[in-house]
Amino acid sequence: MLTSITRQIIRKLPAPLTVPASSGFRTVAYRAFATSGFPPPRLFDYETVTSNLTVADAIESVEQAFKALAKGKVDVPMPMHIGIEESSVAGPGDCHIKGGYVAGTPTFTVKLACVSFYKNVEKGLPPGSGIFIVVNAVTGAPLGVFQENRFMTDLRTGAAGAIAMKYCTTPEQDVVGFIGCGAIAKNMARAAANVRPYKGIAFAIDGAEDFASEMSAELGLPFEVASSARELCGKSDVIYTQTPGGSTVLEKDWLNPKGVTIIASGSDQPTKCEIPPDVLAASKYISDLTKQTSKVGELRSAIAAGVMTESDVYAELGEVVNGDKPGREGSEIIVVDLTGTGAQDAAIGEVAWNKLSQI
């Protein structure tokens, strides 16, 4: 028999389909709550996204996200990775799914980023793609889908690089090296120019000359091309590394003895590393999110080599931003390990929605 309380609950539910008798008790089936009351999400194509967002748009919001992250006010799940094995019908490639919610903000973001689909190049397509889904944090309804093909990801990565430079270097450190000269490096260079003017040095297996020429013209800053990573390291006060992460890109004895800040963003999978374990062990090591860098960042390789543990982490970047711990304190080696957090994705997602939804 249905109790009076059960009947009161039923009256408040959507219209019932049936109340059949079965094995001496009654069950009640109801239609699912209708979802058609939500408006469809707005779709923003790649041209709209890239024409209306810049790395400068991302810096302030990403800085606030790091502050919130350090205070435990961001819900950031561990990234999800789908490996696409090469076969006659697929791959090779990788898919990363990240997301996050910053407490007190009206939206949250889920991001799908596909990378390393290198066969696309043979078809005249880019090797990566991606979308951001920005969701109403009140109703849970998607507000906007942004076809960004890693553009927004690169913006928020560049913003994190600028924040690392702002808080982990001194104004006198104005020679900035870039090892790896692709799309992420360009956003790092642009973002760094928002921190202070600098003299740039570029090195890459391919494309360093074009990178230096383009960035010099765009930013109005002097850039030169190094003949080797060793030359670049010896001259640089700040070194950005943003390579595919297949092998280490520098050595400890190459580094400027006056002190250097290395901002590494190339390791985001357990198979990658850019910075040798002995450099990490000798450094003031700062993570973007330790639970993540210990699994997929530079810290992972140092732990695997037996030269560091999580207890050796000096700070997370948000702690330095908040002033809980100082950044540079002398002629030390600082490594800032940027694996990319869902907090950053939430931040750039909200910026994108606030700006593009007005179009």
mmCIF file of C-alpha atoms in Angstrom:
data_model
loop_
_atom_site.group_PDB
_atom_site.id
_atom_site.type_symbol
_atom_site.label_atom_id
_atom_site.label_comp_id
_atom_site.label_asym_id
_atom_site.label_seq_id
_atom_site.Cartn_x
_atom_site.Cartn_y
_atom_site.Cartn_z
ATOM 1 C CA MET A 1 0.000 0.000 0.000
ATOM 2 C CA LEU A 2 1.167 3.528 -0.722
ATOM 3 C CA THR A 3 1.645 5.590 2.408
ATOM 4 C CA SER A 4 0.127 9.041 2.765
ATOM 5 C CA ILE A 5 3.616 10.580 2.590
ATOM 6 C CA THR A 6 4.334 8.706 -0.645
ATOM 7 C CA ARG A 7 1.070 9.943 -2.141
ATOM 8 C CA GLN A 8 1.948 13.534 -1.253
ATOM 9 C CA ILE A 9 5.304 13.157 -3.024
ATOM 10 C CA ILE A 10 3.638 11.608 -6.072
ATOM 11 C CA ARG A 11 1.226 14.524 -6.405
ATOM 12 C CA LYS A 12 4.221 16.857 -6.803
ATOM 13 C CA LEU A 13 5.883 14.768 -9.517
ATOM 14 C CA PRO A 14 5.212 14.922 -13.287
ATOM 15 C CA ALA A 15 2.126 13.145 -14.597
ATOM 16 C CA PRO A 16 2.281 9.362 -13.980
ATOM 17 C CA LEU A 17 2.271 6.872 -16.806
ATOM 18 C CA THR A 18 0.982 3.830 -14.892
ATOM 19 C CA VAL A 19 0.559 2.454 -11.389
ATOM 20 C CA PRO A 20 0.826 -1.298 -12.051
ATOM 21 C CA ALA A 21 0.523 -4.057 -9.463
ATOM 22 C CA SER A 22 3.498 -6.413 -9.254
ATOM 23 C CA SER A 23 4.338 -9.158 -6.735
ATOM 24 C CA GLY A 24 2.191 -7.691 -3.999
ATOM 25 C CA PHE A 25 3.512 -4.138 -4.144
ATOM 26 C CA ARG A 26 2.917 -1.140 -6.313
ATOM 27 C CA THR A 27 5.467 0.735 -8.417
ATOM 28 C CA VAL A 28 4.975 4.074 -10.066
ATOM 29 C CA ALA A 29 6.606 5.193 -13.335
ATOM 30 C CA TYR A 30 6.874 8.844 -14.243
ATOM 31 C CA ARG A 31 7.915 10.756 -17.273
ATOM 32 C CA ALA A 32 11.374 12.306 -17.009
ATOM 33 C CA PHE A 33 11.475 15.983 -16.233
ATOM 34 C CA ALA A 34 11.402 17.873 -19.511
ATOM 35 C CA THR A 35 14.675 19.522 -20.486
ATOM 36 C CA SER A 36 13.332 21.332 -23.531
ATOM 37 C CA GLY A 37 12.648 24.367 -21.366
ATOM 38 C CA PHE A 38 16.335 25.271 -21.544
ATOM 39 C CA PRO A 39 17.365 27.430 -24.491
ATOM 40 C CA PRO A 40 19.937 25.812 -26.765
ATOM 41 C CA PRO A 41 23.545 26.809 -26.066
ATOM 42 C CA ARG A 42 25.028 29.455 -28.295
ATOM 43 C CA LEU A 43 27.676 28.215 -30.702
ATOM 44 C CA PHE A 44 30.792 30.309 -31.306
ATOM 45 C CA ASP A 45 32.944 29.295 -34.254
ATOM 46 C CA TYR A 46 36.718 29.436 -34.389
ATOM 47 C CA GLU A 47 36.868 32.738 -36.246
ATOM 48 C CA THR A 48 34.616 34.440 -33.700
ATOM 49 C CA VAL A 49 36.661 33.094 -30.794
ATOM 50 C CA THR A 50 40.059 33.990 -32.214
ATOM 51 C CA SER A 51 38.948 37.427 -33.406
ATOM 52 C CA ASN A 52 37.632 38.531 -30.035
ATOM 53 C CA LEU A 53 39.880 37.064 -27.337
ATOM 54 C CA THR A 54 43.492 37.896 -26.481
ATOM 55 C CA VAL A 55 45.903 36.643 -23.852
ATOM 56 C CA ALA A 56 45.553 39.986 -22.064
ATOM 57 C CA ASP A 57 41.866 39.148 -21.548
ATOM 58 C CA ALA A 58 42.864 35.999 -19.687
ATOM 59 C CA ILE A 59 45.597 37.179 -17.317
ATOM 60 C CA GLU A 60 43.540 38.848 -14.580
ATOM 61 C CA SER A 61 40.892 36.115 -14.452
ATOM 62 C CA VAL A 62 43.492 33.325 -14.412
ATOM 63 C CA GLU A 63 45.375 35.098 -11.608
ATOM 64 C CA GLN A 64 42.177 35.243 -9.565
ATOM 65 C CA ALA A 65 41.584 31.559 -10.303
ATOM 66 C CA PHE A 66 45.034 30.647 -8.949
ATOM 67 C CA LYS A 67 44.306 32.653 -5.808
ATOM 68 C CA ALA A 68 41.052 30.769 -5.317
ATOM 69 C CA LEU A 69 42.729 27.438 -6.084
ATOM 70 C CA ALA A 70 45.289 27.952 -3.316
ATOM 71 C CA LYS A 71 42.485 28.750 -0.877
ATOM 72 C CA GLY A 72 40.638 25.536 -1.712
ATOM 73 C CA LYS A 73 37.810 27.400 -3.419
ATOM 74 C CA VAL A 74 38.000 25.631 -6.783
ATOM 75 C CA ASP A 75 36.576 22.218 -7.581
ATOM 76 C CA VAL A 76 39.134 20.734 -9.976
ATOM 77 C CA PRO A 77 38.884 17.031 -10.824
ATOM 78 C CA MET A 78 41.906 15.185 -12.128
ATOM 79 C CA PRO A 79 42.180 15.381 -15.930
ATOM 80 C CA MET A 80 40.757 12.552 -17.974
ATOM 81 C CA HIS A 81 42.910 11.185 -20.797
ATOM 82 C CA ILE A 82 41.755 9.059 -23.728
ATOM 83 C CA GLY A 83 44.515 7.556 -25.834
ATOM 84 C CA ILE A 84 43.583 6.849 -29.442
ATOM 85 C CA GLU A 85 45.705 3.973 -30.670
ATOM 86 C CA GLU A 86 46.674 4.079 -34.320
ATOM 87 C CA SER A 87 44.765 1.668 -36.529
ATOM 88 C CA SER A 88 43.275 1.544 -39.992
ATOM 89 C CA VAL A 89 40.242 3.484 -38.745
ATOM 90 C CA ALA A 90 41.641 5.758 -36.031
ATOM 91 C CA GLY A 91 44.491 7.772 -34.581
ATOM 92 C CA PRO A 92 47.041 8.128 -33.409
ATOM 93 C CA GLY A 93 46.019 10.892 -31.042
ATOM 94 C CA ASP A 94 45.151 11.941 -27.525
ATOM 95 C CA CYS A 95 42.087 13.507 -25.960
ATOM 96 C CA HIS A 96 42.245 15.450 -22.694
ATOM 97 C CA ILE A 97 39.148 16.403 -20.717
ATOM 98 C CA LYS A 98 39.465 19.016 -17.990
ATOM 99 C CA GLY A 99 37.144 21.327 -16.159
ATOM 100 C CA GLY A 100 36.526 23.234 -13.006
ATOM 101 C CA TYR A 101 34.355 25.534 -10.975
ATOM 102 C CA VAL A 102 35.593 28.578 -9.061
ATOM 103 C CA ALA A 103 33.376 29.143 -6.014
ATOM 104 C CA GLY A 104 31.194 32.211 -6.218
ATOM 105 C CA THR A 105 31.245 32.495 -10.011
ATOM 106 C CA PRO A 106 28.134 32.140 -12.200
ATOM 107 C CA THR A 107 29.565 29.590 -14.655
ATOM 108 C CA PHE A 108 31.693 26.478 -14.771
ATOM 109 C CA THR A 109 33.582 24.995 -17.692
ATOM 110 C CA VAL A 110 34.267 21.608 -19.232
ATOM 111 C CA LYS A 111 36.929 21.363 -21.932
ATOM 112 C CA LEU A 112 37.688 18.699 -24.501
ATOM 113 C CA ALA A 113 41.100 19.044 -26.168
ATOM 114 C CA CYS A 114 42.289 16.668 -28.879
ATOM 115 C CA VAL A 115 46.010 16.735 -29.626
ATOM 116 C CA SER A 116 48.723 14.855 -31.496
ATOM 117 C CA PHE A 117 46.516 13.751 -34.372
ATOM 118 C CA TYR A 118 49.535 14.088 -36.614
ATOM 119 C CA LYS A 119 47.983 12.309 -39.599
ATOM 120 C CA ASN A 120 45.744 15.356 -39.980
ATOM 121 C CA VAL A 121 48.679 17.275 -41.425
ATOM 122 C CA GLU A 122 48.656 14.969 -44.453
ATOM 123 C CA LYS A 123 45.034 16.023 -45.013
ATOM 124 C CA GLY A 124 45.734 19.722 -44.661
ATOM 125 C CA LEU A 125 44.177 19.832 -41.190
ATOM 126 C CA PRO A 126 45.688 20.946 -37.879
ATOM 127 C CA PRO A 127 46.890 18.170 -35.548
ATOM 128 C CA GLY A 128 44.656 19.334 -32.716
ATOM 129 C CA SER A 129 41.140 20.557 -32.025
ATOM 130 C CA GLY A 130 39.017 21.389 -29.037
ATOM 131 C CA ILE A 131 35.860 22.852 -27.573
ATOM 132 C CA PHE A 132 34.977 24.652 -24.346
ATOM 133 C CA ILE A 133 31.510 24.186 -22.878
ATOM 134 C CA VAL A 134 30.518 26.976 -20.502
ATOM 135 C CA VAL A 135 27.655 26.024 -18.197
ATOM 136 C CA ASN A 136 25.248 28.046 -16.074
ATOM 137 C CA ALA A 137 26.232 27.304 -12.469
ATOM 138 C CA VAL A 138 22.684 28.013 -11.267
ATOM 139 C CA THR A 139 20.713 25.744 -13.595
ATOM 140 C CA GLY A 140 23.347 23.373 -14.971
ATOM 141 C CA ALA A 141 22.314 24.265 -18.512
ATOM 142 C CA PRO A 142 25.032 24.777 -21.146
ATOM 143 C CA LEU A 143 25.293 28.431 -22.132
ATOM 144 C CA GLY A 144 27.879 28.362 -24.890
ATOM 145 C CA VAL A 145 30.006 25.980 -26.926
ATOM 146 C CA PHE A 146 33.259 27.518 -28.142
ATOM 147 C CA GLN A 147 35.074 25.941 -31.076
ATOM 148 C CA GLU A 148 38.554 27.028 -30.042
ATOM 149 C CA ASN A 149 40.868 24.317 -31.398
ATOM 150 C CA ARG A 150 43.286 24.883 -28.488
ATOM 151 C CA PHE A 151 43.256 28.671 -28.921
ATOM 152 C CA MET A 152 41.624 29.290 -25.527
ATOM 153 C CA THR A 153 43.803 26.615 -23.948
ATOM 154 C CA ASP A 154 46.891 28.381 -25.267
ATOM 155 C CA LEU A 155 45.576 31.719 -23.956
ATOM 156 C CA ARG A 156 45.112 30.431 -20.438
ATOM 157 C CA THR A 157 48.505 28.686 -20.579
ATOM 158 C CA GLY A 158 50.134 31.941 -21.654
ATOM 159 C CA ALA A 159 48.325 33.746 -18.855
ATOM 160 C CA ALA A 160 49.701 31.264 -16.313
ATOM 161 C CA GLY A 161 53.180 31.861 -17.713
ATOM 162 C CA ALA A 162 52.778 35.604 -17.229
ATOM 163 C CA ILE A 163 51.607 35.113 -13.658
ATOM 164 C CA ALA A 164 54.619 32.899 -12.944
ATOM 165 C CA MET A 165 56.920 35.586 -14.353
ATOM 166 C CA LYS A 166 55.166 38.329 -12.377
ATOM 167 C CA TYR A 167 55.496 36.597 -9.012
ATOM 168 C CA CYS A 168 58.638 34.443 -9.403
ATOM 169 C CA THR A 169 61.089 36.883 -11.008
ATOM 170 C CA THR A 170 62.447 40.341 -10.253
ATOM 171 C CA PRO A 171 62.150 43.444 -12.464
ATOM 172 C CA GLU A 172 65.870 43.162 -13.210
ATOM 173 C CA GLN A 173 65.369 39.758 -14.833
ATOM 174 C CA ASP A 174 64.617 41.038 -18.292
ATOM 175 C CA VAL A 175 66.291 38.539 -20.633
ATOM 176 C CA VAL A 176 63.676 35.946 -21.511
ATOM 177 C CA GLY A 177 64.392 32.761 -23.436
ATOM 178 C CA PHE A 178 61.915 30.572 -25.300
ATOM 179 C CA ILE A 179 62.797 26.933 -25.965
ATOM 180 C CA GLY A 180 60.179 25.761 -28.424
ATOM 181 C CA CYS A 181 58.639 28.358 -30.715
ATOM 182 C CA GLY A 182 55.118 27.196 -31.548
ATOM 183 C CA ALA A 183 51.677 28.577 -30.716
ATOM 184 C CA ILE A 184 52.088 28.281 -26.947
ATOM 185 C CA ALA A 185 55.433 30.095 -27.085
ATOM 186 C CA LYS A 186 53.801 32.989 -28.912
ATOM 187 C CA ASN A 187 51.187 33.341 -26.194
ATOM 188 C CA MET A 188 53.876 33.096 -23.528
ATOM 189 C CA ALA A 189 55.790 35.892 -25.274
ATOM 190 C CA ARG A 190 52.675 38.061 -25.575
ATOM 191 C CA ALA A 191 51.664 37.439 -21.986
ATOM 192 C CA ALA A 192 55.169 38.124 -20.663
ATOM 193 C CA ALA A 193 55.084 41.518 -22.387
ATOM 194 C CA ASN A 194 52.146 42.374 -20.131
ATOM 195 C CA VAL A 195 54.435 41.885 -17.126
ATOM 196 C CA ARG A 196 57.420 43.972 -18.274
ATOM 197 C CA PRO A 197 59.462 44.841 -21.365
ATOM 198 C CA TYR A 198 62.186 42.289 -22.040
ATOM 199 C CA LYS A 199 64.831 41.113 -24.476
ATOM 200 C CA GLY A 200 63.800 37.830 -26.076
ATOM 201 C CA ILE A 201 65.936 34.884 -27.158
ATOM 202 C CA ALA A 202 64.523 32.004 -29.186
ATOM 203 C CA PHE A 203 65.676 28.458 -29.852
ATOM 204 C CA ALA A 204 63.852 25.600 -31.533
ATOM 205 C CA ILE A 205 64.599 22.741 -33.874
ATOM 206 C CA ASP A 206 62.477 24.573 -36.417
ATOM 207 C CA GLY A 207 60.821 27.987 -36.600
ATOM 208 C CA ALA A 208 62.948 30.067 -34.232
ATOM 209 C CA GLU A 209 63.776 32.693 -36.859
ATOM 210 C CA ASP A 210 60.139 33.196 -37.841
ATOM 211 C CA PHE A 211 59.105 33.300 -34.179
ATOM 212 C CA ALA A 212 61.700 35.932 -33.310
ATOM 213 C CA SER A 213 60.807 38.072 -36.313
ATOM 214 C CA GLU A 214 57.052 37.872 -35.692
ATOM 215 C CA MET A 215 57.229 38.528 -31.953
ATOM 216 C CA SER A 216 59.659 41.420 -32.362
ATOM 217 C CA ALA A 217 57.377 43.089 -34.905
ATOM 218 C CA GLU A 218 54.207 42.458 -32.903
ATOM 219 C CA LEU A 219 55.508 43.366 -29.451
ATOM 220 C CA GLY A 220 58.069 46.002 -30.361
ATOM 221 C CA LEU A 221 60.718 44.165 -28.343
ATOM 222 C CA PRO A 222 64.182 42.979 -29.389
ATOM 223 C CA PHE A 223 64.477 39.267 -30.162
ATOM 224 C CA GLU A 224 67.479 37.213 -31.213
ATOM 225 C CA VAL A 225 67.920 33.585 -32.217
ATOM 226 C CA ALA A 226 70.271 31.368 -30.204
ATOM 227 C CA SER A 227 72.400 28.784 -31.957
ATOM 228 C CA SER A 228 71.724 26.234 -29.215
ATOM 229 C CA ALA A 229 69.678 25.670 -26.079
ATOM 230 C CA ARG A 230 72.919 25.925 -24.121
ATOM 231 C CA GLU A 231 73.591 29.421 -25.461
ATOM 232 C CA LEU A 232 70.027 30.478 -24.662
ATOM 233 C CA CYS A 233 70.217 29.147 -21.096
ATOM 234 C CA GLY A 234 73.492 30.919 -20.383
ATOM 235 C CA LYS A 235 72.064 34.284 -21.426
ATOM 236 C CA SER A 236 68.548 34.046 -19.971
ATOM 237 C CA ASP A 237 67.132 35.197 -16.641
ATOM 238 C CA VAL A 238 63.785 33.576 -17.406
ATOM 239 C CA ILE A 239 63.327 30.482 -19.564
ATOM 240 C CA TYR A 240 60.009 29.334 -20.978
ATOM 241 C CA THR A 241 59.979 25.723 -22.192
ATOM 242 C CA GLN A 242 57.030 24.630 -24.315
ATOM 243 C CA THR A 243 58.077 21.653 -26.404
ATOM 244 C CA PRO A 244 56.277 18.350 -27.081
ATOM 245 C CA GLY A 245 58.016 17.055 -23.943
ATOM 246 C CA GLY A 246 59.539 13.956 -25.475
ATOM 247 C CA SER A 247 62.969 14.644 -23.971
ATOM 248 C CA THR A 248 64.735 17.079 -21.662
ATOM 249 C CA VAL A 249 65.685 20.399 -23.222
ATOM 250 C CA LEU A 250 68.364 21.813 -20.919
ATOM 251 C CA GLU A 251 71.048 20.851 -18.404
ATOM 252 C CA LYS A 252 71.911 22.174 -14.970
ATOM 253 C CA ASP A 253 75.377 23.452 -15.854
ATOM 254 C CA TRP A 254 73.957 25.501 -18.735
ATOM 255 C CA LEU A 255 71.928 27.741 -16.428
ATOM 256 C CA ASN A 256 72.714 31.346 -15.533
ATOM 257 C CA PRO A 257 74.647 31.247 -12.212
ATOM 258 C CA LYS A 258 73.037 34.548 -11.180
ATOM 259 C CA GLY A 259 69.718 32.754 -10.860
ATOM 260 C CA VAL A 260 67.052 31.691 -13.308
ATOM 261 C CA THR A 261 63.317 31.049 -13.359
ATOM 262 C CA ILE A 262 62.247 28.168 -15.584
ATOM 263 C CA ILE A 263 58.571 28.148 -16.537
ATOM 264 C CA ALA A 264 57.870 24.701 -17.972
ATOM 265 C CA SER A 265 54.621 23.859 -19.746
ATOM 266 C CA GLY A 266 55.503 20.938 -22.003
ATOM 267 C CA SER A 267 54.748 18.041 -19.658
ATOM 268 C CA ASP A 268 51.094 17.129 -19.302
ATOM 269 C CA GLN A 269 51.245 13.336 -19.594
ATOM 270 C CA PRO A 270 53.114 10.618 -17.657
ATOM 271 C CA THR A 271 55.382 9.998 -20.650
ATOM 272 C CA LYS A 272 56.634 13.586 -20.941
ATOM 273 C CA CYS A 273 59.335 15.701 -19.314
ATOM 274 C CA GLU A 274 61.373 18.765 -20.290
ATOM 275 C CA ILE A 275 63.427 19.445 -17.149
ATOM 276 C CA PRO A 276 66.054 16.951 -15.887
ATOM 277 C CA PRO A 277 65.439 15.535 -12.386
ATOM 278 C CA ASP A 278 68.702 17.003 -11.025
ATOM 279 C CA VAL A 279 67.559 20.507 -12.010
ATOM 280 C CA LEU A 280 64.208 19.942 -10.336
ATOM 281 C CA ALA A 281 65.855 18.610 -7.169
ATOM 282 C CA ALA A 282 68.164 21.647 -6.981
ATOM 283 C CA SER A 283 65.355 24.134 -7.528
ATOM 284 C CA LYS A 284 62.739 25.970 -5.557
ATOM 285 C CA TYR A 285 59.988 23.929 -7.162
ATOM 286 C CA ILE A 286 56.552 25.530 -7.602
ATOM 287 C CA SER A 287 53.621 23.601 -9.059
ATOM 288 C CA ASP A 288 50.390 24.831 -10.537
ATOM 289 C CA LEU A 289 48.609 21.955 -8.760
ATOM 290 C CA THR A 290 50.716 19.386 -6.924
ATOM 291 C CA LYS A 291 48.223 16.524 -7.114
ATOM 292 C CA GLN A 292 48.429 16.938 -10.885
ATOM 293 C CA THR A 293 52.144 17.658 -11.417
ATOM 294 C CA SER A 294 53.026 14.581 -9.366
ATOM 295 C CA LYS A 295 51.133 12.455 -11.885
ATOM 296 C CA VAL A 296 51.710 14.147 -15.255
ATOM 297 C CA GLY A 297 54.099 17.074 -14.739
ATOM 298 C CA GLU A 298 57.822 17.556 -14.278
ATOM 299 C CA LEU A 299 57.521 16.518 -10.633
ATOM 300 C CA ARG A 300 56.487 13.041 -11.749
ATOM 301 C CA SER A 301 59.863 12.390 -13.394
ATOM 302 C CA ALA A 302 61.755 13.635 -10.321
ATOM 303 C CA ILE A 303 59.705 11.357 -8.079
ATOM 304 C CA ALA A 304 60.335 8.443 -10.448
ATOM 305 C CA ALA A 305 64.076 9.187 -10.327
ATOM 306 C CA GLY A 306 63.978 9.085 -6.538
ATOM 307 C CA VAL A 307 65.270 12.642 -6.077
ATOM 308 C CA MET A 308 62.047 14.339 -4.921
ATOM 309 C CA THR A 309 58.778 13.648 -3.164
ATOM 310 C CA GLU A 310 55.653 15.768 -2.884
ATOM 311 C CA SER A 311 56.995 17.074 0.433
ATOM 312 C CA ASP A 312 59.797 18.793 -1.521
ATOM 313 C CA VAL A 313 57.311 21.074 -3.290
ATOM 314 C CA TYR A 314 58.022 24.619 -2.119
ATOM 315 C CA ALA A 315 54.583 25.969 -2.976
ATOM 316 C CA GLU A 316 51.740 25.956 -5.416
ATOM 317 C CA LEU A 317 51.656 29.003 -7.665
ATOM 318 C CA GLY A 318 48.494 30.329 -6.041
ATOM 319 C CA GLU A 319 50.233 30.401 -2.648
ATOM 320 C CA VAL A 320 52.925 32.668 -4.095
ATOM 321 C CA VAL A 321 50.299 34.842 -5.788
ATOM 322 C CA ASN A 322 48.437 35.149 -2.476
ATOM 323 C CA GLY A 323 51.633 36.163 -0.672
ATOM 324 C CA ASP A 324 51.598 33.087 1.559
ATOM 325 C CA LYS A 325 55.136 32.291 0.398
ATOM 326 C CA PRO A 326 57.695 34.548 -1.308
ATOM 327 C CA GLY A 327 58.769 34.050 -4.904
ATOM 328 C CA ARG A 328 62.375 34.821 -5.791
ATOM 329 C CA GLU A 329 64.686 35.372 -2.815
ATOM 330 C CA GLY A 330 68.158 35.403 -4.385
ATOM 331 C CA SER A 331 70.290 33.662 -6.991
ATOM 332 C CA GLU A 332 68.303 30.446 -6.844
ATOM 333 C CA ILE A 333 66.902 28.185 -9.530
ATOM 334 C CA ILE A 334 63.112 28.350 -9.584
ATOM 335 C CA VAL A 335 61.075 25.884 -11.619
ATOM 336 C CA VAL A 336 57.386 26.624 -12.147
ATOM 337 C CA ASP A 337 55.658 23.488 -13.412
ATOM 338 C CA LEU A 338 52.548 24.301 -15.465
ATOM 339 C CA THR A 339 50.448 21.274 -16.355
ATOM 340 C CA GLY A 340 47.296 23.325 -16.910
ATOM 341 C CA THR A 341 44.455 23.277 -14.409
ATOM 342 C CA GLY A 342 40.701 23.198 -14.627
ATOM 343 C CA ALA A 343 40.737 26.451 -12.655
ATOM 344 C CA GLN A 344 42.362 28.158 -15.638
ATOM 345 C CA ASP A 345 39.812 26.615 -17.993
ATOM 346 C CA ALA A 346 36.978 27.850 -15.788
ATOM 347 C CA ALA A 347 38.513 31.328 -15.781
ATOM 348 C CA ILE A 348 39.017 31.674 -19.538
ATOM 349 C CA GLY A 349 35.620 30.062 -20.140
ATOM 350 C CA GLU A 350 33.887 32.725 -18.077
ATOM 351 C CA VAL A 351 35.866 35.477 -19.814
ATOM 352 C CA ALA A 352 34.897 34.084 -23.212
ATOM 353 C CA TRP A 353 31.223 33.866 -22.304
ATOM 354 C CA ASN A 354 31.078 37.344 -20.778
ATOM 355 C CA LYS A 355 32.734 38.896 -23.813
ATOM 356 C CA LEU A 356 31.343 36.906 -26.736
ATOM 357 C CA SER A 357 27.774 36.587 -25.473
ATOM 358 C CA GLN A 358 27.469 40.346 -25.994
ATOM 359 C CA ILE A 359 28.124 39.980 -29.723
#
